[in-house]
Coordinates of C-alpha atoms and ligand atoms in Angstrom, one line a residue:
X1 CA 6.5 -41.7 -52.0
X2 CA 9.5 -43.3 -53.3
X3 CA 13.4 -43.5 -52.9
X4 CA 16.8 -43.3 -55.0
X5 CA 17.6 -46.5 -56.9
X6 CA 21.4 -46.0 -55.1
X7 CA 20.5 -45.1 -52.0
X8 CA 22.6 -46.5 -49.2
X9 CA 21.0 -49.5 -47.0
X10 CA 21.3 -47.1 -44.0
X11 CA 19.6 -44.3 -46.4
X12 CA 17.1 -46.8 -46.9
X13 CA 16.6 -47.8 -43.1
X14 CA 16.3 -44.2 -41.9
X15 CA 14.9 -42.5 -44.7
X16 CA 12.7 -44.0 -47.2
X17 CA 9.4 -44.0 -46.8
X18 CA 8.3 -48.0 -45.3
X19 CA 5.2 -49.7 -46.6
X20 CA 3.5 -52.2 -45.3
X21 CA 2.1 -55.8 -47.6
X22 CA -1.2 -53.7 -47.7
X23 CA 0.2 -50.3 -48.4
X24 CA -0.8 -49.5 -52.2
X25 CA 0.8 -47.5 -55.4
X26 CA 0.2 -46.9 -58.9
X27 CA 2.4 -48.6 -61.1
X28 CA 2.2 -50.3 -64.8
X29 CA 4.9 -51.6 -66.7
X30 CA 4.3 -52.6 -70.8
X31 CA 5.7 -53.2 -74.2
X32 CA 3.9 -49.7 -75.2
X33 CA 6.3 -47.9 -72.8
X34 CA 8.9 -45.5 -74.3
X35 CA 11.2 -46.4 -71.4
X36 CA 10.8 -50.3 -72.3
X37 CA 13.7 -52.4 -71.6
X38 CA 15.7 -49.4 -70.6
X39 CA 15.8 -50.7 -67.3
X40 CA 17.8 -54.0 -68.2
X41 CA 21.0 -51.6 -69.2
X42 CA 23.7 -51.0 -67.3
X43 CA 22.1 -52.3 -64.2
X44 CA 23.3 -53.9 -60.7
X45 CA 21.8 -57.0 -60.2
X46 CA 22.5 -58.9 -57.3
X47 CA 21.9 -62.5 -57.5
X48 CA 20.6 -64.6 -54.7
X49 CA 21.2 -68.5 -54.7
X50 CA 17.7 -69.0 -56.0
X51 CA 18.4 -67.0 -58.8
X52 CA 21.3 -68.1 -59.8
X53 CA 19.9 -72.1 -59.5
X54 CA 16.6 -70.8 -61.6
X55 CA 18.8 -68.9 -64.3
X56 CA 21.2 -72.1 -64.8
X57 CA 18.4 -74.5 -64.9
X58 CA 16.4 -72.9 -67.4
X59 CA 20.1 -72.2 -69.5
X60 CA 20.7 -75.8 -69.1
X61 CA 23.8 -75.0 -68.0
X62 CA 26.4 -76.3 -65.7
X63 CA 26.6 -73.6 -62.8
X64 CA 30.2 -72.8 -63.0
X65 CA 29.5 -72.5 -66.2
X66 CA 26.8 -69.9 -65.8
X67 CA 28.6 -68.0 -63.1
X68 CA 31.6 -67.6 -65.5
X69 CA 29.7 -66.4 -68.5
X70 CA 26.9 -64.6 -67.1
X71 CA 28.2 -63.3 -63.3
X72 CA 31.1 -61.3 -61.6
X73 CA 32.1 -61.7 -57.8
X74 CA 33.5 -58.5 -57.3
X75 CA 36.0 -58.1 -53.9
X76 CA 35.4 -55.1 -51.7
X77 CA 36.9 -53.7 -48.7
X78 CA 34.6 -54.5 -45.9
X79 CA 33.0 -57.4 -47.5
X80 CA 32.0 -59.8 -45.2
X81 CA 31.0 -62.9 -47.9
X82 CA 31.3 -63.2 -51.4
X83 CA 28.0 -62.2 -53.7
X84 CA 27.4 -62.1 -57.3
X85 CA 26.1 -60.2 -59.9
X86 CA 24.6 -60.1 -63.1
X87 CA 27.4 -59.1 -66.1
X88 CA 26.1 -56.7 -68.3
X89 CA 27.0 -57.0 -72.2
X90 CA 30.1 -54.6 -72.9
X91 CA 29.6 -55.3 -76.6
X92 CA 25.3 -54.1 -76.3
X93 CA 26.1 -50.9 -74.8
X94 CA 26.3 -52.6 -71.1
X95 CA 22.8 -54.0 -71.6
X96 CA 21.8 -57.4 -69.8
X97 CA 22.6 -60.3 -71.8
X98 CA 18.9 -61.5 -71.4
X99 CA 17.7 -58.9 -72.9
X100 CA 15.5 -59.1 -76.2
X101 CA 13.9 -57.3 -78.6
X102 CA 10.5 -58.1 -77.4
X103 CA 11.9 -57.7 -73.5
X104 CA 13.5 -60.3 -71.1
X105 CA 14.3 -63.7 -73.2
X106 CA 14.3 -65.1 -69.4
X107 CA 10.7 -63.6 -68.0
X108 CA 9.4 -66.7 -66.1
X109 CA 13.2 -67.5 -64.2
X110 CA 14.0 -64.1 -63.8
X111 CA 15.8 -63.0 -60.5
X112 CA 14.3 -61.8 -57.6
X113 CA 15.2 -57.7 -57.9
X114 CA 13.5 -57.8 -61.9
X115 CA 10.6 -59.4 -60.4
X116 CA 10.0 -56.5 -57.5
X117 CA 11.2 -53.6 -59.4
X118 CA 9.6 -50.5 -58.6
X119 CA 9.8 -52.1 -54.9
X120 CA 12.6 -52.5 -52.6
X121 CA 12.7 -54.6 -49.4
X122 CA 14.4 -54.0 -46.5
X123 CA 15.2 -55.9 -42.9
X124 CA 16.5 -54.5 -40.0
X125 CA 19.1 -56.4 -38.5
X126 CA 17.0 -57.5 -35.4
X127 CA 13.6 -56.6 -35.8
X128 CA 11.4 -55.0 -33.1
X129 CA 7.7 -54.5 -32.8
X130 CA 8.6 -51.1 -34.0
X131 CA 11.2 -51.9 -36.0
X132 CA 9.9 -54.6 -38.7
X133 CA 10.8 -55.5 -42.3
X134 CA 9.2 -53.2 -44.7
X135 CA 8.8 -52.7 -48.6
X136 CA 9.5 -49.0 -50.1
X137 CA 9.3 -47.5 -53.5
X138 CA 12.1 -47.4 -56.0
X139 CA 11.9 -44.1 -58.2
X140 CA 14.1 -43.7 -61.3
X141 CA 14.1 -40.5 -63.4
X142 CA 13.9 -43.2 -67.0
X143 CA 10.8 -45.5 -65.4
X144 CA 7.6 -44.2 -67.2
X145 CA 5.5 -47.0 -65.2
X146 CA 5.3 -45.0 -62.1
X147 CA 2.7 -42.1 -64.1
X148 CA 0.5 -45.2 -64.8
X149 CA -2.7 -45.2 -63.1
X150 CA -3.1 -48.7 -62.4
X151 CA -3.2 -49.1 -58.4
X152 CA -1.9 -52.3 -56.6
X153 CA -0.9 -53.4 -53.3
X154 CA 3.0 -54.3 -51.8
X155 CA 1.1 -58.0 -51.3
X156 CA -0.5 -58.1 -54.8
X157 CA 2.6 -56.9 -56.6
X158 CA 4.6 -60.0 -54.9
X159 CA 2.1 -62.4 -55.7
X160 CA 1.3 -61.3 -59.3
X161 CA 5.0 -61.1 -60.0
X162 CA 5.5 -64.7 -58.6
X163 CA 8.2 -63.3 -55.9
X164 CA 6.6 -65.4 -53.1
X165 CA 8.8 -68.7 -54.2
X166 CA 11.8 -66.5 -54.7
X167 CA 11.3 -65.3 -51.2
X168 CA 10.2 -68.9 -49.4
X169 CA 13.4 -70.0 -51.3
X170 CA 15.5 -67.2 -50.1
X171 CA 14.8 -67.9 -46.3
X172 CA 17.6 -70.0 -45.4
X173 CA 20.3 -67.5 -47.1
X174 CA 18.2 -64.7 -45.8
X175 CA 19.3 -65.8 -42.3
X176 CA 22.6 -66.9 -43.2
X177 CA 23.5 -63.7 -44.6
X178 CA 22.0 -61.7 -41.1
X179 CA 23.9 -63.9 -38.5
X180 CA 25.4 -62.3 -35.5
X181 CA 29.0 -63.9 -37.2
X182 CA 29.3 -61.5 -39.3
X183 CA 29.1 -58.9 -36.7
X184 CA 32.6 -59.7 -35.7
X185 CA 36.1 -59.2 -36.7
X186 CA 36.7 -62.6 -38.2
X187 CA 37.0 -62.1 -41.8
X188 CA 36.1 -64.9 -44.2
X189 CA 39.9 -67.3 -45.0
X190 CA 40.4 -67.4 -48.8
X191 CA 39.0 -71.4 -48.4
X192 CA 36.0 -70.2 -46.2
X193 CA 35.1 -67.8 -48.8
X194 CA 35.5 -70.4 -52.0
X195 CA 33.0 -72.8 -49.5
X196 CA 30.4 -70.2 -49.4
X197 CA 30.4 -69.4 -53.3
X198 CA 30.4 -72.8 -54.0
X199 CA 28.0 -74.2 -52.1
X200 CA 25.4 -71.0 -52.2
X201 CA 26.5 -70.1 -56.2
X202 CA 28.4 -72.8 -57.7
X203 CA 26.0 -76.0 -57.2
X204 CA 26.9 -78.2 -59.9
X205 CA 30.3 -78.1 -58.4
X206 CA 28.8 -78.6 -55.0
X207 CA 27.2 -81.7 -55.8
X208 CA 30.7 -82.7 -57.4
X209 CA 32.5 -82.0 -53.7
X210 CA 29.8 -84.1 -51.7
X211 CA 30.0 -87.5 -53.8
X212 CA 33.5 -86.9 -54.9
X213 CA 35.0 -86.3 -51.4
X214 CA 35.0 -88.0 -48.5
X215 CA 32.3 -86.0 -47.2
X216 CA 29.6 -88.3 -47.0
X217 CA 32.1 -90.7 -44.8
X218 CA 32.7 -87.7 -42.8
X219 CA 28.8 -86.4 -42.0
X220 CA 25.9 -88.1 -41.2
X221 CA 23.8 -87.7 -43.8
X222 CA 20.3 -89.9 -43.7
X223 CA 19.8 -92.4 -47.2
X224 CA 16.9 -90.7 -48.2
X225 CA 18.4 -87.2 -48.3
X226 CA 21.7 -88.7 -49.8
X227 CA 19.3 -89.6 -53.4
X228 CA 17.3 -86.4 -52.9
X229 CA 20.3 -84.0 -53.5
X230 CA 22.2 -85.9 -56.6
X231 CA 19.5 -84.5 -58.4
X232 CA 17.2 -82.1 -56.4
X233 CA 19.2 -78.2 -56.5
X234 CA 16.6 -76.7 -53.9
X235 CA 17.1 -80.0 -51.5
X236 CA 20.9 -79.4 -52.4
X237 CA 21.2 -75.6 -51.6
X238 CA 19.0 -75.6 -48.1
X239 CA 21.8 -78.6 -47.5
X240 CA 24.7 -76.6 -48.3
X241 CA 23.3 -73.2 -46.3
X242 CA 22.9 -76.0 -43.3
X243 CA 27.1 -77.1 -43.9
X244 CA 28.2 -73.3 -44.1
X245 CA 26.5 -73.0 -40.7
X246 CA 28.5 -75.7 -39.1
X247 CA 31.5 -75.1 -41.1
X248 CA 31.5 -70.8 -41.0
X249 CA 29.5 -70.1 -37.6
X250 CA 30.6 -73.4 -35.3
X251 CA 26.4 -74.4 -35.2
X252 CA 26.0 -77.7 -34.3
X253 CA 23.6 -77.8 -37.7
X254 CA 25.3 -81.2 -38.6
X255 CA 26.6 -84.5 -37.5
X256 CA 29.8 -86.0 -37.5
X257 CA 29.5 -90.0 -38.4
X258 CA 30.9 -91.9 -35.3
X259 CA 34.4 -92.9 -36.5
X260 CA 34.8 -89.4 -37.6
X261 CA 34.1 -88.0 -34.5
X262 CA 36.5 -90.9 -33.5
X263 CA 39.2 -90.0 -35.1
X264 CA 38.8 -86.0 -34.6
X265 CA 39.4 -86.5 -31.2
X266 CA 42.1 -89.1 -31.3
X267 CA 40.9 -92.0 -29.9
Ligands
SF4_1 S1 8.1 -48.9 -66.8 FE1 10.0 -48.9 -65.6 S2 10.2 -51.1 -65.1 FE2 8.8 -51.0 -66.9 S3 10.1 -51.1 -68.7 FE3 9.9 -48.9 -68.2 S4 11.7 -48.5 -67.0 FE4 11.4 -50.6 -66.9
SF4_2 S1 17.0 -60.7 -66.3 FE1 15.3 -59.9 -67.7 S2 14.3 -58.4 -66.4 FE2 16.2 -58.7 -65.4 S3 17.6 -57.2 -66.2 FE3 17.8 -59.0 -67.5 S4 16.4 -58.7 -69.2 FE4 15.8 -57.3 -67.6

């Protein structure tokens, strides 16, 4: 059981074989590995928000600073919103830049894909009782762990590897990211775009644009969650998912104060 590490979301819909939280494998992973680490080179790593937040935070860095030094946005034809990814090290033979001698200098923030690697997971756009979100196996040619006899389940796996957060934390971009919007033929404006990197990827500078604006004189936005986000980055993220909504998709996931609204229409 298992599928290409490239294949093709469609590949992966049709074709690989889906596993359920209680479907099991064998699977060990170790230090006494000859493949140890090789997995960290010249990899695609894409980042969620949560990642990025956890990778920052433990860094102590300033996120733009992180996404400069540590990420690339690349443009594609077809893209519908801007993601990021993880830059390898050009100089270390394309390695990630987290990498150690003694395996990943980041272990306990590492992102989400490190953390589920061999598994994959996979959600169909709109999910029917036949047609659910399912795990599947990732099988690459250089991974030794997958002759290990050590059997787990899909459930155990994302518990032991302390993916549950990552995935609670994930929710709200989750759904952002599987909106009907994107369905259309309304590509992202340049400033559209920049709102959706910042306020997913680029935190720090969010936080910057809501007390340095006018924004909080534009929305309503309750006392008590005003202190929570000049220092909480989870409370500040599910707030910025809930401002792309209004501001990307039209939702009425926001409130205009009164003499906003006033003024937007005129009177
Ligand atoms: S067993 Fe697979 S996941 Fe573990 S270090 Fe080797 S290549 Fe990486
Ligand atoms: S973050 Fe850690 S586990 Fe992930 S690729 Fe880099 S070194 Fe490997």
């Amino acid at each position: 059981m298992g599928c290409e590490a490239l294949a093709s979301p469609q590949t992966i819909l049709s074709d690989c074989p889906r596993m359920a939280l209680d479907d099991r494998f064998t699977f060990r992973c170790g230090p006494e590995l000859a493949c140890f680490g090789h997995c960290c080179r010249d990899v695609t790593i894409v980042l969620t928000p949560f990642d990025v937040l956890r990778l920052k935070t433990a860094l102590g860095m300033d996120s733009s600073d992180f996404l400069e030094q540590h990420t690339i946005s690349p443009r594609f034809e077809g893209q519908k919103f801007p993601i990021v990814i993880l830059k390898m090290d050009e100089e270390r033979a394309k390695q990630c830049p987290f990498l150690s001698e003694t395996g990943c200098g980041v272990y306990a923030h590492r992102p989400w894909a490190c953390r589920m690697y061999p598994l994959g997971a996979a959600e169909p756009k709109s999910p029917t009782p036949t047609d659910q979100p399912f795990h599947f196996l990732v099988r690459e040619d250089l991974c030794q762990g997958h002759g290990e006899a050590c059997e787990v389940s899909v459930r155990q796996w994302i518990s032991r590897q302390g993916a549950e957060e990552y995935e609670m934390m994930g929710a709200g971009f989750k759904e952002l990211t599987l909106h009907d919007f994107w369905d259309g033929d309304r590509p992202l404006t340049e400033a559209q775009a920049d709102m959706f990197y910042m306020a997913c990827y680029d935190l720090d500078r969010f936080r910057r644009f809501v007390f340095e604006s006018r924004f909080l004189q534009v929305f309503e936005v309750d006392e008590a969650r005003v202190e929570a986000l000049r220092n909480d980055d989870q409370e500040l993220l599910e707030f910025g998912i809930q401002w792309l909504r209004l501001t990307i998709f039209g939702e009425r996931s926001m409130k205009l104060r009164r003499d906003a609204a006033l003024r937007r229409n005129g009177k």
